[in-house]
Amino acid sequence: MARDMKRNRNSSAYFFRLFSLILLFAFSALSVEARKSHGQKMHRAQHKKHTNHKGNVSTPPRTRRSRIPAHAPASPPITESTIFDVLSFGAKGDGICDDSKAVAAAWEAACKVPGATMEFPSEFKFLIKPTTLQGPCQPHLTLQIDGLVLAPSKVWSGPKSSLFQWINFKWLQNFTIQGSGIVDGQGSNWWTPSSPFDSMKDKRPKTFPDMKPTALRFYSSYNVTVRDIKIINSPNCHLKFDNSRGVEVNNITISAPETSLNTDGIHLQNSQDVEIHHSYIGCGDDCVSIQTGCSNVFVHHINCGPGHGISLGGLGKGGTVACVSNIIVDSIFMNNTLYGARIKTWQGGLGAVKNVSFSNIQVSDVKVPIMIDQYYCDKHICKNKTGAVAVSGVKFDKITGTYSAQPLHLACSSSVPCSNVDLSAINLQPSLEFRGLRDALCWNSYGKSQAPLVPTSIDYCLLKGGSVLQKISRSHGKSC
């Protein structure tokens, strides 16, 4: 009996423990399910919170910065725009409204960004008053001219600084002007009064300025390139480089009527290391004018005409010192120009022109293809003066074609003769428009000649001798 009671107690304890375990497992399962259900509700609530009314899911703000794995690519840097369109700065581009302020604003912004491009877009006309675009700027700034840039059509007056040039580029380095557009100086109103009043300035209208502006002028700039654009109808010189170094002009067109006085194509002064090539220049004065302070200049593959040819000078005006050296002019075609290859100096000047080469020049109906004139005078009468800029080491080689007035004119100073002048492979025939002298004119010029030489009078043009002349040239060139 006692044994049966003990067995019953053990069975009751066993069933109690089993029942307790079953309750424990059931409670645990309910707790897990409750937590799972709560998590799904929270997820749906957050999803709804970050979904806008259009059903797009927005990313919830991150409260903690995640660590980027080492192999993940870096995000690209935010880059600043390098294109500065003048229209974006308020330019109208209609050719009527003054866009000068917009141009100044665009320049100021572009100047601060390396590799920037300031742009005049095509199919627009931009009227600009006299302005200065100056540096220093960040390197590799480009002025892209694809539209039409216009100067005021009326003659303007004001301080002399506004009459030196229309657009002045100042203190620039590593700068380029390029494009398919046109720069129009609208200079016809400046030319008209000049002709009848040139020798009677006192009769010129009082409202007309004594000076006429250059279209584009570079001052004190380095490593400058001008290419592809067209410059037309400047009031005065079209493109000028003053006190600049490292200049390249390539594939540009310059155009003005033959009757537009003093409208030089390209004018160089106090500039070194210059190359001008593969361009078309027609104007009312020198296609290329090389003035005092210039050296290491290379001019080649130029079509010149109308105009006055390619000239060094006038040099030494008013007894000033002029220094020009190391000039090469090669592969030039000149058509219907007043002169071809020319050096011109004023009486009484000082300094020296040396190491100059004119070669491979073809002329067509040029009045005087070869000239050295040390009696240059832009008036009807100039006073005779002693002394002159010394001219030495000048070569004229392979110059062929037709002339209409005189084949060659070498008029050197009586006190400072030209020395070391070389004439070789020259063949010049009278043109159909010939109205002049068939013989060459030479005065006080020393050097050597080499056949073939046509006309034959060129062969007797140069005098022989040297040591005394070289001393004279060196003494006059000391100031250089």
Short mmCIF file of C-alpha atoms in Angstrom, two decimals:
data_model
loop_
_atom_site.label_atom_id
_atom_site.label_comp_id
_atom_site.label_asym_id
_atom_site.label_seq_id
_atom_site.Cartn_x
_atom_site.Cartn_y
_atom_site.Cartn_z
CA MET A 1 0.00 0.00 0.00
CA ALA A 2 2.72 2.35 0.99
CA ARG A 3 4.61 1.40 -2.16
CA ASP A 4 1.52 2.23 -4.33
CA MET A 5 1.14 5.62 -2.68
CA LYS A 6 4.78 6.46 -3.31
CA ARG A 7 4.40 5.49 -6.98
CA ASN A 8 1.34 7.77 -7.28
CA ARG A 9 3.23 10.68 -5.78
CA ASN A 10 6.08 10.24 -8.22
CA SER A 11 3.68 10.10 -11.15
CA SER A 12 1.95 13.29 -10.01
CA ALA A 13 5.28 15.12 -9.72
CA TYR A 14 6.30 13.88 -13.16
CA PHE A 15 3.08 15.11 -14.77
CA PHE A 16 3.42 18.49 -12.96
CA ARG A 17 6.91 19.03 -14.29
CA LEU A 18 5.83 18.02 -17.80
CA PHE A 19 2.89 20.41 -17.67
CA SER A 20 5.15 23.24 -16.49
CA LEU A 21 7.57 22.67 -19.36
CA ILE A 22 4.71 22.69 -21.89
CA LEU A 23 3.44 26.04 -20.46
CA LEU A 24 6.98 27.49 -20.60
CA PHE A 25 7.46 26.60 -24.29
CA ALA A 26 4.05 27.95 -25.22
CA PHE A 27 4.73 31.27 -23.49
CA SER A 28 8.11 31.60 -25.22
CA ALA A 29 6.58 31.01 -28.65
CA LEU A 30 3.89 33.63 -28.02
CA SER A 31 6.54 36.17 -26.95
CA VAL A 32 8.62 35.65 -30.12
CA GLU A 33 5.55 35.97 -32.34
CA ALA A 34 4.52 39.14 -30.51
CA ARG A 35 7.94 40.70 -31.01
CA LYS A 36 7.94 39.77 -34.71
CA SER A 37 4.49 41.25 -35.21
CA HIS A 38 5.55 44.45 -33.43
CA GLY A 39 8.64 44.80 -35.62
CA GLN A 40 6.61 44.46 -38.83
CA LYS A 41 4.16 47.12 -37.62
CA MET A 42 7.05 49.48 -36.81
CA HIS A 43 8.60 48.87 -40.25
CA ARG A 44 5.30 49.64 -41.98
CA ALA A 45 4.91 52.78 -39.90
CA GLN A 46 8.42 54.04 -40.84
CA HIS A 47 7.86 53.17 -44.50
CA LYS A 48 4.65 55.17 -44.49
CA LYS A 49 6.38 58.07 -42.74
CA HIS A 50 9.03 58.36 -45.47
CA THR A 51 6.71 57.93 -48.43
CA ASN A 52 5.38 61.12 -50.04
CA HIS A 53 1.94 61.67 -51.49
CA LYS A 54 3.08 60.49 -54.92
CA GLY A 55 4.20 57.16 -53.59
CA ASN A 56 7.91 57.90 -53.94
CA VAL A 57 10.05 56.68 -51.14
CA SER A 58 12.31 59.27 -49.57
CA THR A 59 15.48 58.27 -47.83
CA PRO A 60 15.27 58.72 -44.06
CA PRO A 61 17.87 61.03 -42.60
CA ARG A 62 20.94 59.27 -41.40
CA THR A 63 21.93 60.01 -37.83
CA ARG A 64 25.19 58.16 -38.08
CA ARG A 65 27.92 58.38 -40.73
CA SER A 66 28.49 55.03 -42.33
CA ARG A 67 32.01 53.84 -42.93
CA ILE A 68 32.90 53.57 -46.66
CA PRO A 69 34.62 50.29 -47.50
CA ALA A 70 38.19 50.65 -48.71
CA HIS A 71 37.28 49.25 -52.13
CA ALA A 72 34.39 51.67 -52.77
CA PRO A 73 35.06 54.33 -55.47
CA ALA A 74 35.45 57.96 -54.34
CA SER A 75 32.65 60.38 -55.19
CA PRO A 76 33.49 62.72 -58.12
CA PRO A 77 34.48 66.26 -57.03
CA ILE A 78 32.06 69.11 -57.63
CA THR A 79 33.51 71.09 -60.59
CA GLU A 80 33.00 74.78 -61.29
CA SER A 81 31.77 75.77 -64.75
CA THR A 82 34.49 77.17 -67.02
CA ILE A 83 32.16 78.64 -69.69
CA PHE A 84 31.14 82.28 -69.24
CA ASP A 85 28.61 83.27 -71.90
CA VAL A 86 28.14 87.05 -72.03
CA LEU A 87 24.40 86.49 -72.53
CA SER A 88 24.28 84.97 -69.05
CA PHE A 89 25.63 88.24 -67.65
CA GLY A 90 22.92 90.41 -69.18
CA ALA A 91 24.13 91.05 -72.73
CA LYS A 92 21.29 91.61 -75.19
CA GLY A 93 23.19 90.67 -78.31
CA ASP A 94 20.98 92.74 -80.61
CA GLY A 95 23.66 95.12 -81.91
CA ILE A 96 21.70 98.10 -80.57
CA CYS A 97 21.87 97.95 -76.78
CA ASP A 98 25.19 98.65 -75.09
CA ASP A 99 26.60 95.33 -73.84
CA SER A 100 29.75 96.82 -72.28
CA LYS A 101 28.71 96.19 -68.65
CA ALA A 102 27.79 92.58 -69.35
CA VAL A 103 31.13 92.03 -71.07
CA ALA A 104 32.99 93.54 -68.11
CA ALA A 105 31.07 91.33 -65.67
CA ALA A 106 31.70 88.17 -67.69
CA TRP A 107 35.39 89.03 -67.93
CA GLU A 108 35.70 89.62 -64.19
CA ALA A 109 34.16 86.23 -63.47
CA ALA A 110 36.12 84.29 -66.10
CA CYS A 111 39.39 85.92 -65.09
CA LYS A 112 39.23 84.18 -61.69
CA VAL A 113 38.85 80.61 -63.01
CA PRO A 114 41.77 78.58 -64.46
CA GLY A 115 41.11 77.41 -68.00
CA ALA A 116 37.98 79.54 -68.36
CA THR A 117 36.33 80.51 -71.65
CA MET A 118 34.48 83.79 -72.07
CA GLU A 119 32.14 83.41 -75.01
CA PHE A 120 30.45 85.66 -77.57
CA PRO A 121 28.03 83.10 -79.09
CA SER A 122 27.20 82.94 -82.77
CA GLU A 123 24.10 84.53 -84.32
CA PHE A 124 24.26 87.52 -81.96
CA LYS A 125 25.58 91.08 -82.35
CA PHE A 126 27.32 92.69 -79.38
CA LEU A 127 27.77 96.46 -79.26
CA ILE A 128 30.69 97.43 -77.02
CA LYS A 129 31.99 100.87 -76.12
CA PRO A 130 35.73 101.47 -75.51
CA THR A 131 36.77 99.10 -72.76
CA THR A 132 39.78 97.55 -71.04
CA LEU A 133 39.92 93.83 -70.25
CA GLN A 134 42.88 93.46 -67.96
CA GLY A 135 44.67 90.88 -65.87
CA PRO A 136 46.42 89.36 -64.22
CA CYS A 137 44.04 86.43 -64.68
CA GLN A 138 44.20 82.73 -63.96
CA PRO A 139 46.17 80.88 -66.66
CA HIS A 140 44.80 79.63 -69.98
CA LEU A 141 41.94 82.08 -70.29
CA THR A 142 40.23 81.99 -73.72
CA LEU A 143 38.06 84.61 -75.41
CA GLN A 144 35.82 82.72 -77.83
CA ILE A 145 34.37 85.03 -80.49
CA ASP A 146 31.77 83.30 -82.65
CA GLY A 147 29.33 86.19 -82.95
CA LEU A 148 29.70 89.74 -84.26
CA VAL A 149 31.41 92.25 -81.96
CA LEU A 150 30.70 95.87 -82.94
CA ALA A 151 32.35 99.18 -82.06
CA PRO A 152 30.14 102.29 -81.92
CA SER A 153 29.44 103.46 -85.46
CA LYS A 154 29.77 107.14 -84.56
CA VAL A 155 33.03 108.94 -83.85
CA TRP A 156 33.44 109.12 -80.10
CA SER A 157 35.35 111.66 -78.05
CA GLY A 158 36.68 111.64 -74.52
CA PRO A 159 39.98 111.28 -72.68
CA LYS A 160 42.98 110.18 -74.71
CA SER A 161 42.94 106.81 -72.97
CA SER A 162 39.67 106.03 -74.75
CA LEU A 163 41.11 107.08 -78.11
CA PHE A 164 44.24 104.92 -78.06
CA GLN A 165 42.20 101.80 -78.67
CA TRP A 166 38.69 100.40 -78.73
CA ILE A 167 39.35 97.16 -76.80
CA ASN A 168 42.48 97.09 -74.67
CA PHE A 169 43.91 93.79 -73.40
CA LYS A 170 46.33 94.50 -70.58
CA TRP A 171 48.67 92.48 -68.34
CA LEU A 172 47.64 89.05 -69.61
CA GLN A 173 49.55 85.76 -69.71
CA ASN A 174 48.70 82.49 -71.44
CA PHE A 175 45.70 84.08 -73.14
CA THR A 176 43.97 83.13 -76.40
CA ILE A 177 41.47 84.85 -78.68
CA GLN A 178 39.85 82.47 -81.16
CA GLY A 179 36.62 81.74 -82.98
CA SER A 180 34.70 82.00 -86.21
CA GLY A 181 33.28 85.45 -85.48
CA ILE A 182 33.97 89.00 -86.65
CA VAL A 183 35.32 92.04 -84.83
CA ASP A 184 34.02 95.11 -86.66
CA GLY A 185 35.57 98.49 -85.82
CA GLN A 186 32.96 100.33 -87.96
CA GLY A 187 35.61 102.90 -88.80
CA SER A 188 34.22 104.50 -91.95
CA ASN A 189 33.20 107.67 -90.11
CA TRP A 190 36.74 107.99 -88.81
CA TRP A 191 38.29 107.70 -92.27
CA THR A 192 36.11 110.19 -94.14
CA PRO A 193 37.30 113.43 -92.52
CA SER A 194 40.96 112.40 -92.61
CA SER A 195 41.68 112.71 -96.29
CA PRO A 196 40.82 116.37 -96.96
CA PHE A 197 42.30 117.60 -93.66
CA ASP A 198 45.57 115.70 -93.47
CA SER A 199 47.65 118.72 -94.43
CA MET A 200 45.20 121.25 -92.98
CA LYS A 201 44.54 120.15 -89.41
CA ASP A 202 43.46 123.65 -88.46
CA LYS A 203 40.46 123.22 -90.77
CA ARG A 204 39.42 119.91 -89.24
CA PRO A 205 36.04 120.07 -87.45
CA LYS A 206 36.47 120.96 -83.78
CA THR A 207 34.42 117.97 -82.68
CA PHE A 208 36.68 115.52 -84.51
CA PRO A 209 39.42 113.95 -82.31
CA ASP A 210 43.06 114.25 -83.32
CA MET A 211 43.60 110.55 -82.55
CA LYS A 212 41.97 107.48 -84.06
CA PRO A 213 41.67 104.27 -82.02
CA THR A 214 43.21 100.90 -82.75
CA ALA A 215 40.62 98.10 -82.77
CA LEU A 216 42.38 95.49 -80.59
CA ARG A 217 45.49 96.35 -78.59
CA PHE A 218 47.60 94.14 -76.34
CA TYR A 219 49.79 95.84 -73.78
CA SER A 220 52.43 94.18 -71.57
CA SER A 221 51.14 90.68 -72.26
CA TYR A 222 52.96 87.36 -72.59
CA ASN A 223 52.26 84.09 -74.38
CA VAL A 224 49.31 85.44 -76.33
CA THR A 225 47.61 83.72 -79.27
CA VAL A 226 45.13 85.25 -81.73
CA ARG A 227 43.70 82.83 -84.28
CA ASP A 228 40.86 82.18 -86.73
CA ILE A 229 38.90 85.41 -86.17
CA LYS A 230 38.21 88.19 -88.67
CA ILE A 231 38.93 91.87 -87.87
CA ILE A 232 37.49 94.47 -90.22
CA ASN A 233 37.17 98.22 -90.74
CA SER A 234 39.17 99.54 -87.81
CA PRO A 235 39.32 103.33 -87.36
CA ASN A 236 43.11 102.97 -87.20
CA CYS A 237 45.38 99.93 -86.79
CA HIS A 238 43.49 96.63 -86.57
CA LEU A 239 45.66 94.57 -84.21
CA LYS A 240 48.50 95.98 -82.13
CA PHE A 241 51.02 94.37 -79.76
CA ASP A 242 52.91 96.76 -77.51
CA ASN A 243 55.54 95.75 -74.96
CA SER A 244 54.59 92.08 -75.32
CA ARG A 245 56.46 88.79 -75.70
CA GLY A 246 55.64 85.32 -76.96
CA VAL A 247 52.96 86.30 -79.50
CA GLU A 248 51.40 84.08 -82.16
CA VAL A 249 48.92 85.25 -84.79
CA ASN A 250 47.57 82.44 -86.95
CA ASN A 251 44.91 82.06 -89.62
CA ILE A 252 43.22 85.43 -89.15
CA THR A 253 41.69 87.74 -91.74
CA ILE A 254 42.06 91.52 -91.64
CA SER A 255 40.10 93.62 -94.10
CA ALA A 256 39.61 97.34 -94.74
CA PRO A 257 39.35 99.41 -97.94
CA GLU A 258 42.52 100.54 -99.69
CA THR A 259 41.39 104.15 -99.12
CA SER A 260 41.16 103.81 -95.33
CA LEU A 261 44.17 105.82 -94.15
CA ASN A 262 46.52 104.47 -91.45
CA THR A 263 44.61 101.24 -91.01
CA ASP A 264 47.65 98.97 -90.54
CA GLY A 265 46.85 95.28 -90.35
CA ILE A 266 49.19 94.17 -87.54
CA HIS A 267 51.42 96.63 -85.69
CA LEU A 268 54.33 95.53 -83.47
CA GLN A 269 56.15 97.80 -81.05
CA ASN A 270 58.61 96.92 -78.27
CA SER A 271 57.65 93.27 -78.71
CA GLN A 272 59.80 90.16 -78.99
CA ASP A 273 59.42 86.51 -79.99
CA VAL A 274 56.54 87.05 -82.38
CA GLU A 275 55.21 84.73 -85.10
CA ILE A 276 52.59 85.85 -87.64
CA HIS A 277 51.58 83.27 -90.21
CA HIS A 278 48.97 81.82 -92.57
CA SER A 279 46.78 84.91 -92.63
CA TYR A 280 45.07 87.26 -95.12
CA ILE A 281 45.59 90.98 -94.66
CA GLY A 282 44.20 93.78 -96.81
CA CYS A 283 44.04 97.36 -95.55
CA GLY A 284 44.90 101.01 -96.20
CA ASP A 285 48.45 100.91 -94.79
CA ASP A 286 51.14 98.35 -93.92
CA CYS A 287 49.91 94.76 -93.80
CA VAL A 288 52.49 94.21 -91.06
CA SER A 289 54.31 97.11 -89.41
CA ILE A 290 57.40 96.40 -87.27
CA GLN A 291 58.49 99.29 -85.09
CA THR A 292 61.23 100.09 -82.62
CA GLY A 293 62.05 97.65 -79.84
CA CYS A 294 61.13 94.56 -81.85
CA SER A 295 63.33 91.48 -82.23
CA ASN A 296 62.96 87.80 -83.08
CA VAL A 297 59.98 88.32 -85.36
CA PHE A 298 58.97 85.66 -87.90
CA VAL A 299 56.35 86.59 -90.53
CA HIS A 300 55.50 83.89 -93.06
CA HIS A 301 52.77 82.60 -95.36
CA ILE A 302 50.88 85.87 -95.55
CA ASN A 303 48.62 87.12 -98.35
CA CYS A 304 48.99 90.90 -98.37
CA GLY A 305 46.94 93.34 -100.40
CA PRO A 306 45.73 95.92 -100.79
CA GLY A 307 48.06 97.85 -98.53
CA HIS A 308 51.62 99.12 -98.24
CA GLY A 309 53.40 95.78 -97.96
CA ILE A 310 55.44 94.56 -94.99
CA SER A 311 57.47 97.35 -93.44
CA LEU A 312 60.07 98.02 -90.78
CA GLY A 313 59.47 101.56 -89.57
CA GLY A 314 59.24 104.50 -89.86
CA LEU A 315 62.09 104.54 -87.35
CA GLY A 316 63.96 107.36 -85.64
CA LYS A 317 61.35 110.10 -85.92
CA GLY A 318 62.31 113.31 -84.12
CA GLY A 319 65.85 112.12 -83.45
CA THR A 320 64.68 109.16 -81.35
CA VAL A 321 66.57 105.89 -80.89
CA ALA A 322 65.20 102.92 -82.82
CA CYS A 323 66.41 99.33 -82.41
CA VAL A 324 65.13 96.46 -84.57
CA SER A 325 66.88 93.11 -85.06
CA ASN A 326 66.48 89.48 -86.11
CA ILE A 327 63.50 89.82 -88.43
CA ILE A 328 62.53 87.08 -90.92
CA VAL A 329 59.88 87.63 -93.60
CA ASP A 330 59.34 84.55 -95.75
CA SER A 331 56.79 83.00 -98.13
CA ILE A 332 54.68 86.09 -98.80
CA PHE A 333 52.30 86.89 -101.64
CA MET A 334 51.62 90.59 -102.29
CA ASN A 335 48.99 91.77 -104.73
CA ASN A 336 48.34 95.37 -105.76
CA THR A 337 50.27 96.88 -102.87
CA LEU A 338 52.13 100.18 -102.78
CA TYR A 339 55.37 98.57 -101.57
CA GLY A 340 56.64 95.05 -101.04
CA ALA A 341 59.55 94.46 -98.64
CA ARG A 342 60.38 97.84 -97.09
CA ILE A 343 62.60 99.49 -94.47
CA LYS A 344 61.90 103.17 -93.78
CA THR A 345 63.73 105.53 -91.42
CA TRP A 346 63.55 109.24 -90.66
CA GLN A 347 66.50 111.55 -91.10
CA GLY A 348 68.31 112.43 -87.88
CA GLY A 349 67.38 109.27 -86.00
CA LEU A 350 69.67 107.02 -83.98
CA GLY A 351 69.94 103.29 -83.38
CA ALA A 352 70.18 100.30 -85.71
CA VAL A 353 68.31 97.89 -87.94
CA LYS A 354 70.24 94.64 -88.36
CA ASN A 355 69.87 91.00 -89.30
CA VAL A 356 66.81 91.26 -91.52
CA SER A 357 65.79 88.73 -94.18
CA PHE A 358 63.11 89.08 -96.89
CA SER A 359 62.86 85.86 -98.91
CA ASN A 360 60.50 83.86 -101.12
CA ILE A 361 58.27 86.81 -101.86
CA GLN A 362 55.98 86.83 -104.88
CA VAL A 363 54.62 90.19 -106.01
CA SER A 364 51.87 91.06 -108.46
CA ASP A 365 51.42 94.62 -109.71
CA VAL A 366 53.33 96.07 -106.75
CA LYS A 367 54.57 99.62 -107.31
CA VAL A 368 57.99 99.20 -105.64
CA PRO A 369 58.70 95.62 -104.53
CA ILE A 370 62.06 96.27 -102.77
CA MET A 371 62.82 99.41 -100.77
CA ILE A 372 65.18 100.88 -98.19
CA ASP A 373 64.31 104.54 -97.65
CA GLN A 374 66.37 106.49 -95.13
CA TYR A 375 64.72 109.74 -96.20
CA TYR A 376 61.22 108.77 -95.17
CA CYS A 377 58.82 111.68 -94.85
CA ASP A 378 55.04 111.58 -94.43
CA LYS A 379 54.67 115.23 -95.41
CA HIS A 380 55.23 117.10 -98.62
CA ILE A 381 58.54 118.54 -97.37
CA CYS A 382 60.85 117.43 -94.53
CA LYS A 383 64.03 119.19 -93.41
CA ASN A 384 67.34 117.55 -94.26
CA LYS A 385 69.17 116.25 -91.20
CA THR A 386 72.48 114.52 -90.65
CA GLY A 387 72.61 111.17 -88.95
CA ALA A 388 70.34 108.20 -89.42
CA VAL A 389 69.35 104.84 -88.03
CA ALA A 390 72.09 102.47 -89.20
CA VAL A 391 70.88 99.71 -91.55
CA SER A 392 73.06 96.62 -91.91
CA GLY A 393 72.80 92.90 -92.57
CA VAL A 394 69.73 93.00 -94.81
CA LYS A 395 69.02 90.23 -97.32
CA PHE A 396 66.57 90.28 -100.25
CA ASP A 397 66.37 86.78 -101.74
CA LYS A 398 64.05 85.07 -104.22
CA ILE A 399 61.75 88.02 -104.88
CA THR A 400 59.82 87.56 -108.11
CA GLY A 401 56.82 88.95 -109.97
CA THR A 402 55.67 92.22 -111.49
CA TYR A 403 56.05 95.88 -110.56
CA SER A 404 54.20 98.97 -111.74
CA ALA A 405 56.55 101.84 -110.81
CA GLN A 406 60.12 100.76 -109.99
CA PRO A 407 61.73 97.37 -109.33
CA LEU A 408 64.08 98.39 -106.53
CA HIS A 409 64.73 101.57 -104.52
CA LEU A 410 67.66 101.76 -102.09
CA ALA A 411 68.10 105.33 -100.83
CA CYS A 412 70.54 105.19 -97.93
CA SER A 413 71.80 108.03 -95.77
CA SER A 414 74.76 110.03 -97.02
CA SER A 415 76.27 110.08 -93.52
CA VAL A 416 75.35 106.53 -92.45
CA PRO A 417 75.31 104.28 -95.55
CA CYS A 418 73.56 100.92 -95.63
CA SER A 419 76.02 98.05 -95.26
CA ASN A 420 76.06 94.29 -95.83
CA VAL A 421 73.04 94.34 -98.11
CA ASP A 422 72.55 91.12 -100.11
CA LEU A 423 70.56 90.90 -103.34
CA SER A 424 70.07 87.44 -104.86
CA ALA A 425 67.70 85.55 -107.15
CA ILE A 426 65.56 88.56 -108.02
CA ASN A 427 63.32 88.51 -111.09
CA LEU A 428 61.01 91.51 -111.44
CA GLN A 429 59.18 92.34 -114.67
CA PRO A 430 57.05 95.38 -115.55
CA SER A 431 53.35 94.74 -115.06
CA LEU A 432 50.61 95.56 -117.52
CA GLU A 433 49.91 98.65 -115.40
CA PHE A 434 53.55 99.77 -115.56
CA ARG A 435 54.01 103.56 -115.43
CA GLY A 436 57.51 104.14 -114.13
CA LEU A 437 61.23 103.37 -114.25
CA ARG A 438 62.66 100.13 -115.52
CA ASP A 439 66.01 100.59 -113.77
CA ALA A 440 66.79 100.12 -110.10
CA LEU A 441 67.75 103.14 -108.00
CA CYS A 442 70.58 102.78 -105.49
CA TRP A 443 72.25 105.41 -103.36
CA ASN A 444 75.07 104.83 -100.86
CA SER A 445 74.26 101.17 -100.32
CA TYR A 446 77.04 98.60 -99.88
CA GLY A 447 76.94 94.84 -100.14
CA LYS A 448 76.96 92.02 -102.67
CA SER A 449 74.64 90.69 -105.37
CA GLN A 450 74.23 87.24 -106.83
CA ALA A 451 72.59 86.22 -110.11
CA PRO A 452 70.03 85.77 -111.43
CA LEU A 453 69.09 89.44 -111.20
CA VAL A 454 66.36 90.96 -113.36
CA PRO A 455 66.41 93.75 -114.38
CA THR A 456 70.16 93.64 -114.93
CA SER A 457 70.59 97.13 -113.44
CA ILE A 458 70.27 95.50 -110.00
CA ASP A 459 73.62 93.81 -110.58
CA TYR A 460 75.35 97.20 -110.57
CA CYS A 461 73.35 98.60 -107.69
CA LEU A 462 75.49 97.81 -104.65
CA LEU A 463 78.86 99.36 -103.90
CA LYS A 464 81.75 97.35 -102.56
CA GLY A 465 83.64 98.16 -99.40
CA GLY A 466 83.16 97.48 -95.77
CA SER A 467 85.50 98.13 -92.85
CA VAL A 468 84.82 101.85 -92.52
CA LEU A 469 81.10 101.34 -93.02
CA GLN A 470 80.94 98.68 -90.31
CA LYS A 471 82.60 101.10 -87.87
CA ILE A 472 80.03 103.76 -88.73
CA SER A 473 77.17 101.30 -88.28
CA ARG A 474 78.52 100.07 -84.95
CA SER A 475 78.94 103.61 -83.63
CA HIS A 476 75.35 104.52 -84.52
CA GLY A 477 74.06 101.23 -83.12
CA LYS A 478 75.69 101.56 -79.70
CA SER A 479 72.49 102.84 -78.15
CA CYS A 480 70.89 99.49 -79.01
#
